[in-house]
Short mmCIF file of C-alpha atoms and ligand atoms in Angstrom, two decimals:
data_model
loop_
_atom_site.label_atom_id
_atom_site.label_comp_id
_atom_site.label_asym_id
_atom_site.label_seq_id
_atom_site.Cartn_x
_atom_site.Cartn_y
_atom_site.Cartn_z
CA MET A 1 12.05 18.37 -24.77
CA THR A 2 9.87 18.62 -21.70
CA ASP A 3 10.59 16.32 -18.83
CA LEU A 4 8.53 13.19 -19.67
CA THR A 5 8.49 11.98 -16.06
CA ALA A 6 6.44 15.06 -15.22
CA LEU A 7 3.51 13.49 -17.00
CA THR A 8 0.74 11.80 -15.02
CA ILE A 9 -0.43 8.39 -16.28
CA ALA A 10 -3.55 9.95 -17.80
CA GLU A 11 -1.38 12.63 -19.60
CA ALA A 12 1.22 10.14 -20.74
CA ARG A 13 -1.47 7.70 -22.00
CA ASP A 14 -3.11 10.46 -24.06
CA GLN A 15 0.22 11.63 -25.53
CA LEU A 16 1.25 8.07 -26.35
CA LYS A 17 -2.01 7.46 -28.07
CA ALA A 18 -1.69 10.72 -30.05
CA ARG A 19 1.87 9.50 -31.03
CA ALA A 20 3.32 12.73 -29.55
CA ILE A 21 5.77 10.63 -27.55
CA THR A 22 6.87 6.97 -27.72
CA ALA A 23 6.82 4.44 -24.94
CA THR A 24 10.57 3.90 -25.48
CA GLU A 25 11.19 7.66 -24.85
CA LEU A 26 9.04 7.58 -21.79
CA THR A 27 10.67 4.45 -20.38
CA SER A 28 14.12 5.72 -21.10
CA ALA A 29 13.28 8.92 -19.23
CA TYR A 30 12.32 6.93 -16.17
CA LEU A 31 15.35 4.63 -16.40
CA LYS A 32 17.60 7.66 -16.46
CA ALA A 33 15.82 9.12 -13.48
CA ILE A 34 16.29 5.83 -11.54
CA GLU A 35 19.87 5.74 -12.48
CA THR A 36 20.51 9.20 -11.09
CA ALA A 37 18.39 9.18 -8.01
CA ASN A 38 18.06 5.56 -6.83
CA GLY A 39 21.47 5.48 -5.20
CA ALA A 40 20.26 8.15 -2.78
CA LEU A 41 16.64 7.05 -2.27
CA ASN A 42 16.97 3.23 -2.37
CA ALA A 43 13.47 2.89 -3.66
CA TYR A 44 14.25 0.16 -6.26
CA ILE A 45 16.08 -2.95 -5.13
CA ALA A 46 16.18 -4.44 -8.69
CA VAL A 47 15.94 -2.47 -11.88
CA THR A 48 15.05 -4.35 -15.09
CA PRO A 49 16.14 -2.02 -17.90
CA ASP A 50 16.41 -4.56 -20.69
CA LYS A 51 12.91 -5.94 -19.87
CA ALA A 52 11.57 -2.37 -19.70
CA LEU A 53 12.95 -1.39 -23.05
CA ASP A 54 11.69 -4.69 -24.64
CA MET A 55 8.23 -4.05 -23.21
CA ALA A 56 8.28 -0.48 -24.32
CA LYS A 57 9.24 -1.48 -27.88
CA ALA A 58 6.37 -3.97 -27.97
CA SER A 59 4.06 -1.17 -26.72
CA ASP A 60 5.24 1.10 -29.53
CA ALA A 61 4.48 -1.55 -32.05
CA ARG A 62 0.93 -1.95 -30.62
CA LEU A 63 0.43 1.78 -30.45
CA ALA A 64 1.54 2.02 -34.13
CA ALA A 65 -0.93 -0.78 -35.00
CA GLY A 66 -3.78 0.92 -33.17
CA LYS A 67 -4.00 -1.98 -30.73
CA ALA A 68 -3.15 -0.08 -27.46
CA GLY A 69 -4.27 -1.46 -24.11
CA ALA A 70 -5.56 0.77 -21.26
CA LEU A 71 -2.00 1.22 -19.86
CA GLU A 72 -0.01 0.89 -23.09
CA GLY A 73 3.51 2.04 -22.60
CA ILE A 74 3.08 3.28 -18.98
CA PRO A 75 6.22 2.55 -16.92
CA LEU A 76 5.40 1.08 -13.45
CA GLY A 77 7.38 -0.02 -10.38
CA ILE A 78 6.32 -3.21 -8.69
CA LYS A 79 6.58 -3.88 -5.00
CA ASP A 80 8.91 -6.78 -4.30
CA LEU A 81 5.95 -8.73 -2.79
CA PHE A 82 4.53 -9.38 -6.23
CA GLY A 83 5.78 -12.61 -7.91
CA THR A 84 7.34 -11.54 -11.27
CA GLU A 85 8.42 -14.36 -13.57
CA GLY A 86 12.19 -14.70 -13.76
CA VAL A 87 12.65 -11.48 -11.80
CA HIS A 88 13.94 -10.88 -8.24
CA THR A 89 10.99 -11.59 -5.86
CA GLN A 90 12.12 -11.73 -2.23
CA ALA A 91 9.59 -9.68 -0.15
CA CYS A 92 12.78 -7.77 0.72
CA SER A 93 13.84 -10.72 2.97
CA HIS A 94 17.18 -12.46 3.23
CA ILE A 95 15.43 -15.76 3.42
CA LEU A 96 14.29 -15.63 -0.13
CA ASP A 97 17.83 -15.00 -1.49
CA GLY A 98 17.98 -15.62 -5.15
CA PHE A 99 14.29 -16.51 -5.60
CA LYS A 100 12.96 -15.81 -9.05
CA PRO A 101 9.49 -17.29 -9.52
CA HIS A 102 8.39 -19.31 -12.52
CA TYR A 103 5.04 -17.52 -12.37
CA GLU A 104 3.56 -14.05 -12.58
CA SER A 105 1.15 -12.71 -10.04
CA THR A 106 -2.39 -12.10 -11.30
CA VAL A 107 -2.22 -8.37 -10.62
CA THR A 108 1.02 -7.88 -12.54
CA SER A 109 -0.21 -10.20 -15.32
CA ASN A 110 -3.31 -7.90 -15.66
CA LEU A 111 -1.12 -4.79 -15.85
CA TRP A 112 1.17 -6.27 -18.55
CA ALA A 113 -1.86 -7.50 -20.47
CA ASP A 114 -3.02 -3.86 -20.57
CA GLY A 115 0.37 -2.79 -21.94
CA ALA A 116 2.18 -1.53 -18.85
CA VAL A 117 6.00 -1.55 -18.76
CA MET A 118 8.01 -2.93 -15.82
CA LEU A 119 10.82 -0.77 -14.54
CA GLY A 120 11.90 -2.98 -11.67
CA LYS A 121 11.12 -4.16 -8.08
CA LEU A 122 10.56 -1.78 -5.24
CA ASN A 123 11.86 -1.82 -1.69
CA MET A 124 9.43 -2.59 1.22
CA ASP A 125 9.49 -3.67 4.79
CA GLU A 126 10.51 -7.30 5.04
CA PHE A 127 7.40 -9.45 4.29
CA ALA A 128 5.40 -6.21 4.47
CA MET A 129 5.76 -6.02 8.19
CA GLY A 130 6.45 -2.49 9.30
CA SER A 131 5.45 1.18 8.97
CA SER A 132 8.76 2.85 8.04
CA ASN A 133 10.40 0.64 5.49
CA GLU A 134 13.28 0.13 7.93
CA SER A 135 12.82 -3.60 8.28
CA SER A 136 13.84 -4.25 4.69
CA TYR A 137 16.91 -6.54 4.16
CA TYR A 138 17.97 -4.08 1.55
CA GLY A 139 18.13 -1.10 3.94
CA PRO A 140 15.73 1.76 4.51
CA VAL A 141 14.10 3.91 1.73
CA LYS A 142 14.49 7.67 2.03
CA ASN A 143 11.41 9.83 1.66
CA PRO A 144 12.08 12.32 -1.08
CA TRP A 145 10.56 15.06 1.13
CA ARG A 146 12.50 17.13 3.56
CA ALA A 147 11.25 19.24 6.41
CA ASN A 148 11.73 22.96 5.98
CA GLY A 149 15.23 24.03 6.74
CA SER A 150 16.38 20.47 7.48
CA ASN A 151 18.34 17.95 5.57
CA ALA A 152 17.52 15.01 7.90
CA ASP A 153 16.45 11.80 6.13
CA LEU A 154 12.83 10.90 6.79
CA VAL A 155 11.10 7.46 6.30
CA PRO A 156 8.56 7.16 3.36
CA GLY A 157 6.33 5.10 5.62
CA GLY A 158 5.76 1.36 5.19
CA SER A 159 5.46 -1.24 4.18
CA SER A 160 5.18 0.02 0.61
CA GLY A 161 7.79 2.66 1.28
CA GLY A 162 9.68 2.03 -2.08
CA SER A 163 6.43 2.30 -4.02
CA ALA A 164 5.46 5.63 -2.40
CA ALA A 165 8.99 7.05 -2.54
CA ALA A 166 9.34 6.04 -6.26
CA VAL A 167 6.05 7.64 -7.17
CA ALA A 168 6.71 10.81 -5.21
CA ALA A 169 10.27 11.18 -6.68
CA ARG A 170 8.99 10.49 -10.18
CA LEU A 171 11.02 7.25 -10.61
CA CYS A 172 8.00 5.53 -12.06
CA ALA A 173 4.60 6.72 -13.36
CA GLY A 174 2.71 4.63 -10.76
CA ALA A 175 3.38 1.58 -8.55
CA THR A 176 1.81 -1.51 -7.18
CA ALA A 177 1.62 -1.82 -3.50
CA THR A 178 -0.18 -3.99 -0.81
CA ASP A 179 -1.98 -3.16 2.36
CA THR A 180 -2.57 -5.52 5.21
CA GLY A 181 -3.01 -2.89 7.92
CA GLY A 182 -2.19 0.45 6.17
CA SER A 183 0.74 -0.28 3.98
CA ILE A 184 -0.60 1.59 0.95
CA ARG A 185 -2.38 4.38 2.72
CA GLN A 186 0.26 5.33 5.34
CA PRO A 187 3.17 5.58 2.88
CA ALA A 188 0.91 7.49 0.54
CA ALA A 189 0.17 10.02 3.26
CA PHE A 190 3.84 10.40 4.20
CA THR A 191 4.88 11.19 0.58
CA GLY A 192 2.07 13.35 -0.81
CA THR A 193 0.79 10.57 -3.05
CA VAL A 194 -2.61 8.84 -3.51
CA GLY A 195 -3.04 5.23 -2.38
CA ILE A 196 -6.11 3.04 -2.39
CA LYS A 197 -6.60 -0.28 -0.64
CA PRO A 198 -9.52 -1.70 -2.44
CA THR A 199 -12.18 -3.98 -0.94
CA TYR A 200 -10.93 -7.38 0.22
CA GLY A 201 -11.49 -9.62 -2.89
CA ARG A 202 -11.30 -6.84 -5.46
CA CYS A 203 -7.79 -7.79 -6.60
CA SER A 204 -6.53 -11.32 -6.72
CA ARG A 205 -3.93 -12.30 -4.14
CA TRP A 206 -2.56 -15.05 -6.32
CA GLY A 207 1.17 -14.79 -6.77
CA ILE A 208 1.74 -12.20 -4.03
CA VAL A 209 3.83 -13.37 -1.12
CA ALA A 210 1.34 -13.88 1.75
CA PHE A 211 1.63 -11.97 4.95
CA ALA A 212 -1.86 -12.21 6.64
CA SER A 213 -4.14 -13.77 4.01
CA SER A 214 -7.50 -12.56 5.47
CA LEU A 215 -6.24 -8.93 5.51
CA ASP A 216 -3.90 -8.66 2.45
CA GLN A 217 -4.99 -6.64 -0.54
CA ALA A 218 -3.18 -5.25 -3.51
CA GLY A 219 -3.74 -1.70 -4.73
CA PRO A 220 -1.94 1.20 -6.49
CA ILE A 221 -0.02 4.16 -5.31
CA ALA A 222 -0.16 7.01 -7.83
CA ARG A 223 0.46 10.75 -8.22
CA ASP A 224 -3.16 11.67 -8.27
CA VAL A 225 -6.72 10.29 -7.84
CA ARG A 226 -7.23 9.84 -11.57
CA ASP A 227 -4.10 7.76 -11.96
CA ALA A 228 -5.03 5.65 -8.94
CA ALA A 229 -8.44 4.98 -10.66
CA ILE A 230 -6.79 4.07 -13.94
CA LEU A 231 -4.42 1.60 -12.22
CA LEU A 232 -7.02 -0.06 -10.04
CA LYS A 233 -9.22 -0.74 -12.97
CA SER A 234 -6.41 -2.66 -14.51
CA MET A 235 -5.23 -4.49 -11.38
CA ALA A 236 -8.56 -5.74 -10.28
CA SER A 237 -10.06 -9.02 -11.37
CA VAL A 238 -11.91 -12.06 -10.28
CA ASP A 239 -9.48 -15.06 -10.46
CA SER A 240 -10.12 -18.72 -10.25
CA LYS A 241 -6.70 -19.05 -8.60
CA ASP A 242 -7.82 -16.93 -5.52
CA THR A 243 -11.16 -18.14 -4.30
CA THR A 244 -11.52 -15.01 -2.10
CA SER A 245 -11.46 -12.73 -5.22
CA VAL A 246 -14.99 -11.63 -6.02
CA ASP A 247 -16.91 -11.62 -9.26
CA ILE A 248 -18.48 -8.17 -9.04
CA ALA A 249 -18.34 -5.90 -12.10
CA ILE A 250 -15.38 -3.57 -12.07
CA PRO A 251 -16.58 -0.11 -13.01
CA ASP A 252 -14.75 2.42 -15.19
CA TYR A 253 -13.48 4.27 -12.09
CA GLU A 254 -12.11 7.12 -14.07
CA SER A 255 -15.59 8.12 -15.27
CA ILE A 256 -16.77 8.97 -11.78
CA ILE A 257 -14.06 11.56 -11.26
CA GLY A 258 -15.42 15.07 -11.34
CA LYS A 259 -19.01 14.13 -10.53
CA PRO A 260 -20.56 16.36 -7.80
CA LEU A 261 -21.00 15.12 -4.32
CA THR A 262 -24.65 16.21 -4.14
CA GLY A 263 -26.68 13.72 -2.13
CA LEU A 264 -23.62 11.98 -0.57
CA LYS A 265 -23.56 11.52 3.12
CA ILE A 266 -20.12 11.67 4.72
CA GLY A 267 -19.63 10.28 8.28
CA ILE A 268 -17.19 11.73 10.74
CA PRO A 269 -16.30 9.10 13.43
CA LYS A 270 -15.66 10.56 16.89
CA GLU A 271 -13.45 7.62 17.89
CA TYR A 272 -10.76 8.80 15.41
CA ARG A 273 -10.00 11.86 17.47
CA VAL A 274 -7.23 10.10 19.53
CA GLU A 275 -5.35 11.42 22.53
CA GLY A 276 -2.23 13.19 21.75
CA MET A 277 -3.06 13.75 18.08
CA PRO A 278 -1.31 16.88 16.85
CA GLU A 279 -3.53 19.99 16.48
CA GLU A 280 -2.46 20.16 12.80
CA ILE A 281 -4.15 16.82 12.02
CA GLU A 282 -7.38 17.89 13.66
CA LYS A 283 -7.23 21.14 11.57
CA LEU A 284 -6.62 19.14 8.37
CA TRP A 285 -9.60 16.95 9.15
CA GLN A 286 -11.82 19.98 9.77
CA GLN A 287 -10.59 21.51 6.50
CA GLY A 288 -11.46 18.20 4.69
CA ILE A 289 -14.94 18.34 6.16
CA ALA A 290 -15.39 21.92 4.95
CA TRP A 291 -14.29 20.99 1.43
CA LEU A 292 -16.69 18.13 1.16
CA LYS A 293 -19.55 20.27 2.50
CA ASP A 294 -18.78 23.02 0.01
CA ALA A 295 -18.86 20.37 -2.74
CA GLY A 296 -22.42 19.48 -1.83
CA ALA A 297 -22.04 16.50 0.56
CA SER A 298 -23.85 16.38 3.87
CA ILE A 299 -21.74 15.74 6.96
CA VAL A 300 -23.03 13.56 9.86
CA ASP A 301 -21.28 12.63 13.14
CA ILE A 302 -21.09 8.91 13.61
CA SER A 303 -19.72 6.47 16.22
CA LEU A 304 -17.64 3.38 15.52
CA PRO A 305 -17.49 2.25 19.11
CA HIS A 306 -15.12 -0.73 18.76
CA THR A 307 -12.40 1.32 17.08
CA LYS A 308 -10.13 1.27 20.15
CA TYR A 309 -9.87 -2.58 19.94
CA ALA A 310 -8.86 -2.63 16.29
CA LEU A 311 -5.12 -2.20 16.72
CA PRO A 312 -4.64 -4.77 19.48
CA ALA A 313 -6.83 -7.32 17.64
CA TYR A 314 -4.93 -6.63 14.38
CA TYR A 315 -1.63 -7.37 16.15
CA ILE A 316 -3.01 -10.77 17.09
CA VAL A 317 -4.77 -11.74 13.87
CA ALA A 318 -1.93 -10.53 11.53
CA PRO A 319 1.00 -12.21 13.30
CA ALA A 320 -1.05 -15.42 13.79
CA GLU A 321 -1.60 -15.62 10.04
CA ALA A 322 1.89 -14.60 9.37
CA SER A 323 3.35 -17.30 11.58
CA SER A 324 1.40 -19.92 9.55
CA ASN A 325 2.22 -18.39 6.07
CA LEU A 326 5.91 -17.98 6.96
CA ALA A 327 6.26 -21.63 8.04
CA ARG A 328 7.00 -22.48 4.36
CA TYR A 329 10.43 -20.82 4.45
CA ASP A 330 12.42 -23.79 5.70
CA GLY A 331 15.58 -23.74 3.59
CA VAL A 332 14.30 -26.61 1.46
CA ARG A 333 12.02 -25.11 -1.09
CA PHE A 334 13.09 -21.54 -1.77
CA GLY A 335 15.93 -19.13 -1.22
CA LEU A 336 18.40 -19.31 1.63
CA ARG A 337 19.75 -22.49 3.14
CA VAL A 338 22.15 -22.52 6.01
CA PRO A 339 23.57 -26.04 6.42
CA GLY A 340 23.21 -27.75 9.81
CA LYS A 341 24.11 -31.07 11.42
CA ASP A 342 20.67 -32.49 10.73
CA ILE A 343 17.45 -31.28 9.05
CA VAL A 344 16.08 -29.64 12.28
CA ASP A 345 19.35 -27.84 12.85
CA MET A 346 19.28 -26.71 9.19
CA TYR A 347 15.72 -25.35 9.55
CA GLU A 348 16.67 -23.45 12.74
CA ARG A 349 19.89 -22.01 11.26
CA THR A 350 18.15 -20.96 8.08
CA ARG A 351 15.29 -19.29 9.81
CA ALA A 352 17.45 -17.67 12.42
CA SER A 353 19.72 -16.02 9.80
CA GLY A 354 17.06 -15.50 7.07
CA PHE A 355 14.49 -13.55 9.03
CA GLY A 356 14.99 -10.02 10.46
CA ASP A 357 14.04 -9.02 13.97
CA GLU A 358 10.51 -7.66 13.17
CA VAL A 359 9.61 -10.85 11.26
CA LYS A 360 10.85 -13.04 14.11
CA ARG A 361 8.81 -10.92 16.57
CA ARG A 362 5.72 -11.50 14.54
CA ILE A 363 6.34 -15.23 14.16
CA MET A 364 6.71 -15.55 17.93
CA ILE A 365 3.67 -13.50 18.71
CA GLY A 366 1.66 -15.45 16.09
CA THR A 367 2.85 -18.86 17.40
CA TYR A 368 2.05 -17.92 20.90
CA VAL A 369 -1.40 -16.64 20.30
CA LEU A 370 -2.31 -19.78 18.26
CA SER A 371 -0.89 -22.25 20.74
CA ALA A 372 -2.98 -24.59 22.77
CA GLY A 373 -4.29 -22.93 25.96
CA TYR A 374 -3.98 -19.44 24.55
CA TYR A 375 -5.86 -19.76 21.30
CA ASP A 376 -9.26 -18.98 22.90
CA ALA A 377 -7.94 -16.16 24.99
CA TYR A 378 -6.21 -14.32 22.18
CA TYR A 379 -6.91 -15.49 18.61
CA LEU A 380 -10.54 -16.37 19.07
CA GLN A 381 -11.18 -13.18 21.09
CA ALA A 382 -9.54 -11.15 18.40
CA GLN A 383 -11.76 -12.72 15.78
CA LYS A 384 -14.76 -11.81 17.80
CA VAL A 385 -13.54 -8.18 18.08
CA ARG A 386 -13.04 -8.25 14.36
CA THR A 387 -16.73 -9.13 13.84
CA LEU A 388 -17.75 -6.21 16.08
CA ILE A 389 -15.51 -3.79 14.19
CA LYS A 390 -17.12 -4.92 10.97
CA LYS A 391 -20.60 -4.56 12.39
CA ASP A 392 -19.87 -0.93 13.52
CA PHE A 393 -19.25 -0.12 9.86
CA GLU A 394 -22.29 -2.05 8.63
CA ASP A 395 -24.43 -0.11 11.03
CA VAL A 396 -23.25 3.31 9.80
CA PHE A 397 -23.54 2.27 6.14
CA HIS A 398 -26.99 0.80 6.82
CA ALA A 399 -28.03 4.24 8.36
CA GLY A 400 -27.26 5.84 4.97
CA VAL A 401 -23.58 6.94 5.28
CA ASP A 402 -21.82 6.69 1.87
CA ALA A 403 -18.21 7.24 2.99
CA ILE A 404 -16.28 8.00 6.15
CA LEU A 405 -13.67 10.76 6.48
CA THR A 406 -10.77 10.37 8.84
CA PRO A 407 -7.09 11.46 9.10
CA ALA A 408 -4.85 8.96 7.27
CA THR A 409 -2.10 8.90 9.90
CA PRO A 410 -1.59 10.39 13.28
CA SER A 411 1.61 12.25 12.29
CA ALA A 412 3.64 13.31 9.27
CA ALA A 413 6.79 11.33 8.21
CA PHE A 414 9.25 10.80 11.00
CA GLY A 415 13.04 10.52 10.93
CA ILE A 416 14.95 7.43 9.83
CA ALA A 417 16.33 5.55 12.84
CA ASP A 418 14.05 7.52 15.22
CA GLN A 419 15.21 6.29 18.67
CA ASP A 420 11.91 6.67 20.29
CA LEU A 421 10.23 4.40 17.73
CA ALA A 422 13.14 2.01 17.33
CA SER A 423 13.21 1.27 21.10
CA ASP A 424 9.54 0.46 21.32
CA PRO A 425 7.78 -1.59 18.63
CA VAL A 426 4.28 -0.75 20.06
CA LYS A 427 4.96 2.94 19.29
CA MET A 428 5.70 2.00 15.70
CA TYR A 429 2.47 -0.04 15.60
CA LEU A 430 0.52 3.09 16.61
CA ASN A 431 1.08 4.43 13.08
CA ASP A 432 -1.62 2.09 11.87
CA ILE A 433 -4.24 3.37 14.30
CA PHE A 434 -6.54 4.93 11.58
CA THR A 435 -5.88 2.32 8.91
CA VAL A 436 -6.16 -1.19 10.47
CA THR A 437 -9.91 -1.00 10.94
CA VAL A 438 -10.45 -0.94 7.22
CA ASN A 439 -8.50 -4.18 6.76
CA MET A 440 -10.23 -5.79 9.76
CA ALA A 441 -13.55 -5.02 8.06
CA GLY A 442 -12.45 -5.82 4.52
CA LEU A 443 -13.54 -2.33 3.32
CA PRO A 444 -11.99 -0.02 0.66
CA GLY A 445 -9.94 2.97 1.93
CA ILE A 446 -8.10 5.74 0.05
CA ALA A 447 -5.45 8.12 1.26
CA VAL A 448 -5.29 11.48 -0.47
CA PRO A 449 -2.92 14.38 0.24
CA ALA A 450 -4.70 17.25 1.83
CA GLY A 451 -2.05 19.63 3.14
CA LEU A 452 1.39 20.35 4.57
CA ASP A 453 2.29 20.43 8.25
CA SER A 454 4.12 23.35 9.90
CA ARG A 455 7.42 21.75 8.83
CA GLY A 456 6.32 21.52 5.19
CA LEU A 457 5.68 17.80 5.19
CA PRO A 458 2.64 16.20 3.48
CA LEU A 459 -0.39 15.02 5.49
CA GLY A 460 -3.13 12.88 4.16
CA LEU A 461 -6.86 12.29 4.77
CA GLN A 462 -8.55 8.89 4.47
CA LEU A 463 -11.86 7.97 3.04
CA ILE A 464 -13.47 4.60 3.88
CA GLY A 465 -16.25 3.26 1.73
CA ARG A 466 -18.89 0.57 1.54
CA PRO A 467 -17.81 -2.85 0.31
CA PHE A 468 -16.97 -2.72 -3.48
CA ASP A 469 -17.79 0.97 -3.68
CA GLU A 470 -14.38 2.20 -4.58
CA GLU A 471 -16.12 4.64 -6.94
CA THR A 472 -17.42 6.84 -4.13
CA LEU A 473 -13.88 7.06 -2.75
CA PHE A 474 -12.43 8.24 -6.01
CA GLN A 475 -15.31 10.70 -6.45
CA THR A 476 -14.81 12.18 -2.95
CA ALA A 477 -10.97 12.09 -2.89
CA TYR A 478 -10.90 13.98 -6.17
CA VAL A 479 -12.86 16.78 -4.49
CA ILE A 480 -10.21 16.99 -1.74
CA GLU A 481 -7.42 16.84 -4.34
CA GLN A 482 -8.98 19.67 -6.31
CA ALA A 483 -9.39 21.81 -3.12
CA ALA A 484 -5.92 20.96 -1.57
CA GLY A 485 -3.93 21.06 -4.83
CA ARG A 486 -1.09 18.78 -5.66
CA PHE A 487 2.04 18.37 -3.52
CA ASN A 488 5.21 17.66 -5.40
CA ALA A 489 8.33 16.36 -3.67
CA PRO A 490 11.59 18.06 -4.31
CA LYS A 491 13.44 16.80 -7.30
CA TRP A 492 16.30 14.37 -6.85
CA TRP A 493 17.80 14.38 -10.31
N1 LIG B 1 2.35 -1.48 9.53
C1 LIG B 1 1.44 -2.64 9.63
C2 LIG B 1 2.19 -3.83 10.01
O1 LIG B 1 3.27 -3.70 10.24
C3 LIG B 1 0.76 -2.83 8.29
C4 LIG B 1 1.55 -3.53 7.27
C5 LIG B 1 0.88 -3.72 6.02
O2 LIG B 1 -0.16 -3.21 5.69
N2 LIG B 1 1.48 -4.64 5.20
O3 LIG B 1 1.69 -4.91 10.16
#
């Protein structure tokens, strides 16, 4: 029999509906792949085979009864940030040891309601803080890709490193992920997969462990643009449990795929040409421009003048919100408790041993920028900068630009335990230079693979859209995907 894990979601869906394969066969193929390859890649931190097979069986029954949902029988991996009822949910932190929620996040509920099957929980940077998946309590994830002629382990990007690696290595058909400053798009770019961060408010945040609530959004990582469109349609919803989710009709994203780009205006922001950016990235960007032009889009140069303030402002706003959100982990309500001589001592010991270094760094920065005397100088100032960044985008969209094309990341995947990055957190933060603006402005952004660098590693381009216009992103990204071709990671099993 052909390898079932080679099927995209769209292909598997069609074969399941035609009863050419069963959900149980498909799920078993993925469980076998996980069993073989996960020891090496560390993409899953909890596998749920019994649950997966039960769900697959129920899918087969619905398929037989002609009652299939949009994702009936499709096996997915779930980032450990999503609350999954009765199943390991720890945001890959030690402080949430043993936590199994009594609830299900809205996004995962939506997926199960459409018939998807859960394979397990995916590794990530602790509390989604990071760009390399190295801050996970469960250890780093390996990128399934290798540079030409090298066997050195590379990072899959972060924070959704487990999601991206699992999709690239075919350990799931698709995965959920979240993006606060780039955590869907950067790992997608590092692994040759497609990742979309939808508009803030498109997906409910309810039941997802909070990092920075005004920036966090859920979205899919998938093997191709069509699969990402199918997954987002299912994940998105307005939700009375998240008042920032928005009641705007969710289009059938898949139906836009393949539509010509005639009449679309694509903006190229000069501020995304940063100093020290490798020549290869510039070349890739130019190639992307040429592809979109060939497909009928018109290209215009634009300026987003406040771009250079986005990263510093993000690293004030995100830690500020994180320091507040993470105050709830006190050893009383969830997870780890380290006993102390009194309650304050217990809090201190629990938080000291429960949080990793990067999380502690964010809590300290966040507490500092929110403290009396510094609030106006840092937090308030960063909020003002955020408004200016948003206005830059509003101005170009107002002038008729439909979408903006940029590189997704300033480099390809780097090595695990890269000393240069490990010794300087600010260097690690620079990974997000092209992605954080999108979160600051609440806009949708998609990363799509567009080529390989000279070492044979995937590189991605990013498209940024108007609020709630994910459709144009799928339409445009598909053109890039068609021109660039698909990039398959080496097989691990
Ligand atoms: N890398 C960024 C950070 O560490 C973004 C993380 C994310 O999007 N969750 O904050």
